[in-house]
């Protein structure tokens, strides 16, 4: 008689959450009736050996991501980075945002995208990268799929698993988003290349690097980014700002939730974890 195989099940240590989507290295869960989402590592219960290896890599990625989030949490926040609440060995709690830049760019005809909106996105991405550089960090994975958009379509950079200290060897994201090559050193050369690729994202999806001539506004900046002409991300930010001007109105600047709301979210996370731990104890 053939023994029935045990069912393969996606591991979810937090069953009282709603599954949202698969992330880059794990899965995204929504804490019901809140603005909180959880990032958890990928693991298949009763998985094959190759799936166990993937699970181990996923857990390593979460630990790297968590370490940067925890470090950034000790610094003054930047309005264009996703809001972090807390983390555990198995989850990172961050603020839910309804969209990504990649998904938004894939539906330009459903909701038209103005030139001003596109310019604002690039400006906000550059500011976030410049802020990270001021803390001696290089993100290493700036691309539309890793850029969240809030309800007002402001940029929120997330996913810091490739982030490292400037000057160290870095495992940057893949070509064509990042500069091709091996043994990359964390610094402005690779990061500004990614900014240029974000500017030309839709054209890049069609294949080779497109001409920058057609973009009379940001074309020269894109070309300079691809050729590593800028000495720092602050220089990139400044070049973009000069090119497109500071267009924001005071009431149209990205902002995090209030301190009161933020503290309430952290308490909800703690209460949730406590209830989860109590449930585990009762089941033993």
Short mmCIF file of C-alpha atoms in Angstrom, two decimals:
data_model
loop_
_atom_site.label_atom_id
_atom_site.label_comp_id
_atom_site.label_asym_id
_atom_site.label_seq_id
_atom_site.Cartn_x
_atom_site.Cartn_y
_atom_site.Cartn_z
CA UNK A 1 0.00 0.00 0.00
CA UNK A 2 1.36 3.39 -0.98
CA UNK A 3 1.72 5.74 1.95
CA UNK A 4 -0.11 9.03 1.41
CA UNK A 5 2.15 12.06 1.29
CA UNK A 6 1.72 14.69 3.96
CA UNK A 7 0.07 17.82 2.53
CA UNK A 8 2.32 20.70 1.51
CA UNK A 9 1.16 23.83 3.34
CA UNK A 10 2.42 27.41 3.26
CA UNK A 11 3.78 28.14 6.72
CA UNK A 12 2.00 31.03 8.42
CA UNK A 13 2.95 31.56 12.07
CA UNK A 14 0.18 34.16 12.41
CA UNK A 15 -3.13 32.52 11.37
CA UNK A 16 -5.27 35.47 12.52
CA UNK A 17 -4.05 37.58 9.61
CA UNK A 18 -5.24 37.99 6.02
CA UNK A 19 -2.94 36.89 3.21
CA UNK A 20 -2.22 39.76 0.80
CA UNK A 21 0.44 38.68 -1.67
CA UNK A 22 3.79 37.07 -2.22
CA UNK A 23 6.71 39.37 -1.61
CA UNK A 24 10.23 39.28 -3.00
CA UNK A 25 11.60 36.84 -0.44
CA UNK A 26 8.50 35.93 1.58
CA UNK A 27 4.84 36.78 2.01
CA UNK A 28 2.80 39.82 3.02
CA UNK A 29 -0.02 39.46 5.57
CA UNK A 30 -2.54 42.10 6.66
CA UNK A 31 -3.37 42.62 10.31
CA UNK A 32 -7.21 42.89 10.09
CA UNK A 33 -8.85 46.30 10.52
CA UNK A 34 -5.53 48.15 10.84
CA UNK A 35 -2.93 49.89 8.68
CA UNK A 36 -0.41 47.20 9.65
CA UNK A 37 1.07 44.51 7.42
CA UNK A 38 3.53 41.75 8.28
CA UNK A 39 6.38 40.46 6.16
CA UNK A 40 7.14 36.80 6.90
CA UNK A 41 9.70 34.43 5.36
CA UNK A 42 8.70 31.80 2.83
CA UNK A 43 8.44 28.22 4.05
CA UNK A 44 6.49 25.17 2.91
CA UNK A 45 5.56 22.63 5.58
CA UNK A 46 6.41 19.14 4.31
CA UNK A 47 8.30 20.72 1.46
CA UNK A 48 10.94 19.10 -0.72
CA UNK A 49 14.67 19.54 0.08
CA UNK A 50 15.06 22.35 -2.46
CA UNK A 51 12.12 24.15 -0.80
CA UNK A 52 13.82 23.86 2.58
CA UNK A 53 16.90 25.48 1.09
CA UNK A 54 14.76 28.31 -0.26
CA UNK A 55 13.14 28.71 3.17
CA UNK A 56 16.57 29.08 4.78
CA UNK A 57 17.54 31.79 2.27
CA UNK A 58 14.22 33.55 2.84
CA UNK A 59 14.81 33.64 6.59
CA UNK A 60 18.29 35.08 6.05
CA UNK A 61 16.80 37.78 3.83
CA UNK A 62 14.26 38.71 6.51
CA UNK A 63 17.02 38.95 9.12
CA UNK A 64 19.03 41.30 6.89
CA UNK A 65 15.92 43.37 6.18
CA UNK A 66 15.05 43.48 9.87
CA UNK A 67 18.53 44.62 10.91
CA UNK A 68 18.33 47.69 8.67
CA UNK A 69 14.77 48.54 9.71
CA UNK A 70 15.83 48.41 13.36
CA UNK A 71 18.83 50.64 12.71
CA UNK A 72 16.79 53.17 10.72
CA UNK A 73 14.21 53.22 13.53
CA UNK A 74 16.84 54.87 15.74
CA UNK A 75 17.18 57.79 13.28
CA UNK A 76 14.84 60.68 12.48
CA UNK A 77 12.32 59.32 9.97
CA UNK A 78 12.18 60.25 6.31
CA UNK A 79 8.75 60.81 4.70
CA UNK A 80 9.66 58.72 1.64
CA UNK A 81 10.58 55.51 3.46
CA UNK A 82 7.91 53.09 4.62
CA UNK A 83 6.91 53.43 8.26
CA UNK A 84 8.28 50.62 10.45
CA UNK A 85 6.63 49.55 13.70
CA UNK A 86 8.51 46.58 15.16
CA UNK A 87 9.82 43.12 14.29
CA UNK A 88 10.45 39.60 15.58
CA UNK A 89 12.54 36.68 14.35
CA UNK A 90 9.65 35.71 12.06
CA UNK A 91 8.00 38.98 11.04
CA UNK A 92 8.50 42.65 10.23
CA UNK A 93 5.55 44.94 10.99
CA UNK A 94 5.26 47.95 8.68
CA UNK A 95 2.56 50.35 7.51
CA UNK A 96 0.23 49.14 4.77
CA UNK A 97 0.39 51.09 1.52
CA UNK A 98 -2.17 50.43 -1.22
CA UNK A 99 0.03 50.37 -4.30
CA UNK A 100 3.50 49.98 -5.78
CA UNK A 101 5.08 52.16 -8.43
CA UNK A 102 5.39 49.13 -10.70
CA UNK A 103 1.67 48.35 -10.57
CA UNK A 104 0.80 52.03 -11.02
CA UNK A 105 2.97 52.32 -14.12
CA UNK A 106 1.25 49.26 -15.55
CA UNK A 107 -2.13 51.02 -15.64
CA UNK A 108 -1.42 54.51 -17.05
CA UNK A 109 -4.61 54.58 -19.10
CA UNK A 110 -6.98 53.61 -16.29
CA UNK A 111 -5.83 56.58 -14.23
CA UNK A 112 -3.69 58.95 -16.32
CA UNK A 113 -0.28 59.87 -14.92
CA UNK A 114 0.63 63.52 -15.31
CA UNK A 115 4.18 64.63 -16.06
CA UNK A 116 4.18 66.46 -12.75
CA UNK A 117 3.31 63.26 -10.89
CA UNK A 118 6.11 61.37 -12.65
CA UNK A 119 8.58 64.10 -11.77
CA UNK A 120 7.46 64.05 -8.14
CA UNK A 121 8.03 60.31 -7.95
CA UNK A 122 11.59 60.62 -9.24
CA UNK A 123 12.28 63.51 -6.88
CA UNK A 124 11.01 61.54 -3.88
CA UNK A 125 12.99 58.42 -4.85
CA UNK A 126 16.16 60.49 -5.13
CA UNK A 127 15.51 62.15 -1.77
CA UNK A 128 15.06 58.79 -0.06
CA UNK A 129 18.29 57.47 -1.60
CA UNK A 130 20.11 60.66 -0.61
CA UNK A 131 18.83 60.34 2.97
CA UNK A 132 20.06 56.74 3.19
CA UNK A 133 23.44 57.87 1.88
CA UNK A 134 23.58 60.54 4.62
CA UNK A 135 23.35 57.64 7.09
CA UNK A 136 26.17 55.86 5.20
CA UNK A 137 23.83 53.32 3.58
CA UNK A 138 23.22 52.24 -0.01
CA UNK A 139 19.82 50.65 -0.68
CA UNK A 140 20.96 48.30 -3.45
CA UNK A 141 17.51 47.43 -4.81
CA UNK A 142 15.74 50.61 -5.92
CA UNK A 143 13.22 49.62 -8.59
CA UNK A 144 9.48 50.23 -9.10
CA UNK A 145 8.46 46.89 -7.53
CA UNK A 146 10.18 47.94 -4.28
CA UNK A 147 8.65 51.42 -4.19
CA UNK A 148 5.35 51.65 -2.35
CA UNK A 149 2.81 54.41 -3.02
CA UNK A 150 0.55 55.74 -0.31
CA UNK A 151 -3.06 56.86 -0.76
CA UNK A 152 -1.88 60.17 -2.22
CA UNK A 153 0.67 58.42 -4.45
CA UNK A 154 3.70 59.55 -2.52
CA UNK A 155 6.77 57.32 -2.64
CA UNK A 156 7.72 55.01 0.21
CA UNK A 157 10.98 53.08 -0.26
CA UNK A 158 10.93 49.63 1.37
CA UNK A 159 12.73 46.26 1.48
CA UNK A 160 16.25 46.75 2.81
CA UNK A 161 17.58 43.21 2.51
CA UNK A 162 20.30 44.29 0.04
CA UNK A 163 21.13 47.49 1.91
CA UNK A 164 24.68 47.79 3.16
CA UNK A 165 27.21 50.32 4.39
CA UNK A 166 28.82 52.52 1.78
CA UNK A 167 32.20 51.22 0.64
CA UNK A 168 31.41 47.56 1.34
CA UNK A 169 30.81 44.91 -1.30
CA UNK A 170 27.11 44.79 -2.12
CA UNK A 171 24.83 42.30 -3.83
CA UNK A 172 22.91 44.80 -5.93
CA UNK A 173 19.71 43.99 -7.79
CA UNK A 174 19.85 42.67 -11.31
CA UNK A 175 20.51 44.23 -14.69
CA UNK A 176 18.91 46.26 -16.27
CA UNK A 177 17.81 48.05 -13.09
CA UNK A 178 21.34 48.19 -11.70
CA UNK A 179 24.71 48.66 -13.31
CA UNK A 180 26.02 45.37 -14.75
CA UNK A 181 29.10 43.81 -13.20
CA UNK A 182 30.34 41.72 -10.28
CA UNK A 183 31.90 42.54 -6.92
CA UNK A 184 29.98 45.81 -6.75
CA UNK A 185 31.02 48.33 -4.13
CA UNK A 186 28.21 50.11 -2.30
CA UNK A 187 28.22 53.70 -3.44
CA UNK A 188 26.65 56.30 -5.70
CA UNK A 189 27.68 54.67 -9.02
CA UNK A 190 25.27 51.76 -8.74
CA UNK A 191 22.58 53.70 -6.90
CA UNK A 192 22.37 56.53 -9.42
CA UNK A 193 22.24 53.95 -12.23
CA UNK A 194 19.06 52.63 -10.59
CA UNK A 195 17.59 56.14 -10.44
CA UNK A 196 18.19 56.53 -14.17
CA UNK A 197 16.55 53.15 -14.76
CA UNK A 198 13.51 54.21 -12.72
CA UNK A 199 13.13 57.29 -14.92
CA UNK A 200 13.15 55.11 -18.05
CA UNK A 201 11.35 52.10 -16.50
CA UNK A 202 8.63 51.51 -19.05
CA UNK A 203 11.03 51.78 -21.97
CA UNK A 204 13.46 49.38 -20.26
CA UNK A 205 10.75 46.72 -20.09
CA UNK A 206 10.82 46.59 -23.88
CA UNK A 207 14.45 45.45 -23.98
CA UNK A 208 17.69 47.37 -24.40
CA UNK A 209 18.50 50.72 -22.88
CA UNK A 210 16.47 53.32 -24.77
CA UNK A 211 17.62 56.67 -26.06
CA UNK A 212 17.32 59.48 -23.54
CA UNK A 213 16.98 62.11 -26.27
CA UNK A 214 13.17 61.92 -26.36
CA UNK A 215 12.94 63.03 -22.71
CA UNK A 216 14.01 66.65 -23.05
CA UNK A 217 13.53 67.26 -19.32
CA UNK A 218 15.12 64.33 -17.49
CA UNK A 219 16.98 62.72 -20.41
CA UNK A 220 20.31 64.43 -19.58
CA UNK A 221 19.98 63.46 -15.90
CA UNK A 222 19.24 59.85 -16.86
CA UNK A 223 22.29 59.71 -19.13
CA UNK A 224 24.46 61.20 -16.40
CA UNK A 225 23.16 58.61 -13.91
CA UNK A 226 23.88 55.73 -16.29
CA UNK A 227 27.42 57.05 -16.77
CA UNK A 228 28.02 57.62 -13.03
CA UNK A 229 28.72 61.33 -13.46
CA UNK A 230 27.46 62.26 -10.00
CA UNK A 231 29.72 61.98 -6.98
CA UNK A 232 26.92 61.34 -4.50
CA UNK A 233 23.20 60.74 -4.27
CA UNK A 234 22.90 64.26 -2.88
CA UNK A 235 24.29 65.47 -6.21
CA UNK A 236 21.66 63.39 -8.03
CA UNK A 237 18.91 64.85 -5.86
CA UNK A 238 20.21 68.36 -6.51
CA UNK A 239 20.41 67.80 -10.29
CA UNK A 240 16.83 66.52 -10.44
CA UNK A 241 15.62 69.38 -8.27
CA UNK A 242 17.26 71.96 -10.54
CA UNK A 243 15.90 70.25 -13.67
CA UNK A 244 12.26 69.94 -12.67
CA UNK A 245 12.07 72.60 -9.96
CA UNK A 246 10.51 72.26 -6.54
CA UNK A 247 6.89 71.76 -7.54
CA UNK A 248 5.32 70.64 -4.29
CA UNK A 249 2.73 72.62 -2.49
CA UNK A 250 3.09 72.62 1.26
CA UNK A 251 -0.07 70.48 1.53
CA UNK A 252 1.20 67.98 -1.04
CA UNK A 253 4.28 66.64 0.72
CA UNK A 254 4.58 63.03 1.88
CA UNK A 255 3.90 62.58 5.58
CA UNK A 256 3.84 59.68 8.00
CA UNK A 257 0.97 58.95 10.36
CA UNK A 258 0.87 61.04 13.53
CA UNK A 259 2.87 60.14 16.63
CA UNK A 260 -0.35 59.17 18.40
CA UNK A 261 -1.39 56.84 15.57
CA UNK A 262 2.13 55.45 15.34
CA UNK A 263 2.27 54.60 19.05
CA UNK A 264 -1.20 53.03 18.83
CA UNK A 265 0.00 50.81 15.96
CA UNK A 266 3.02 49.67 17.93
CA UNK A 267 0.78 48.79 20.87
CA UNK A 268 -1.52 46.83 18.56
CA UNK A 269 1.48 44.89 17.28
CA UNK A 270 2.58 44.11 20.82
CA UNK A 271 -0.92 43.05 21.85
CA UNK A 272 -1.18 40.88 18.76
CA UNK A 273 2.14 39.16 19.50
CA UNK A 274 1.19 38.64 23.15
CA UNK A 275 -2.14 37.06 22.18
CA UNK A 276 -0.35 34.91 19.62
CA UNK A 277 2.16 33.70 22.22
CA UNK A 278 -0.62 32.99 24.73
CA UNK A 279 -2.45 30.97 22.09
CA UNK A 280 0.67 28.91 21.43
CA UNK A 281 1.07 28.24 25.15
CA UNK A 282 -2.55 27.08 25.49
CA UNK A 283 -2.15 24.72 22.53
CA UNK A 284 0.91 22.99 23.98
#
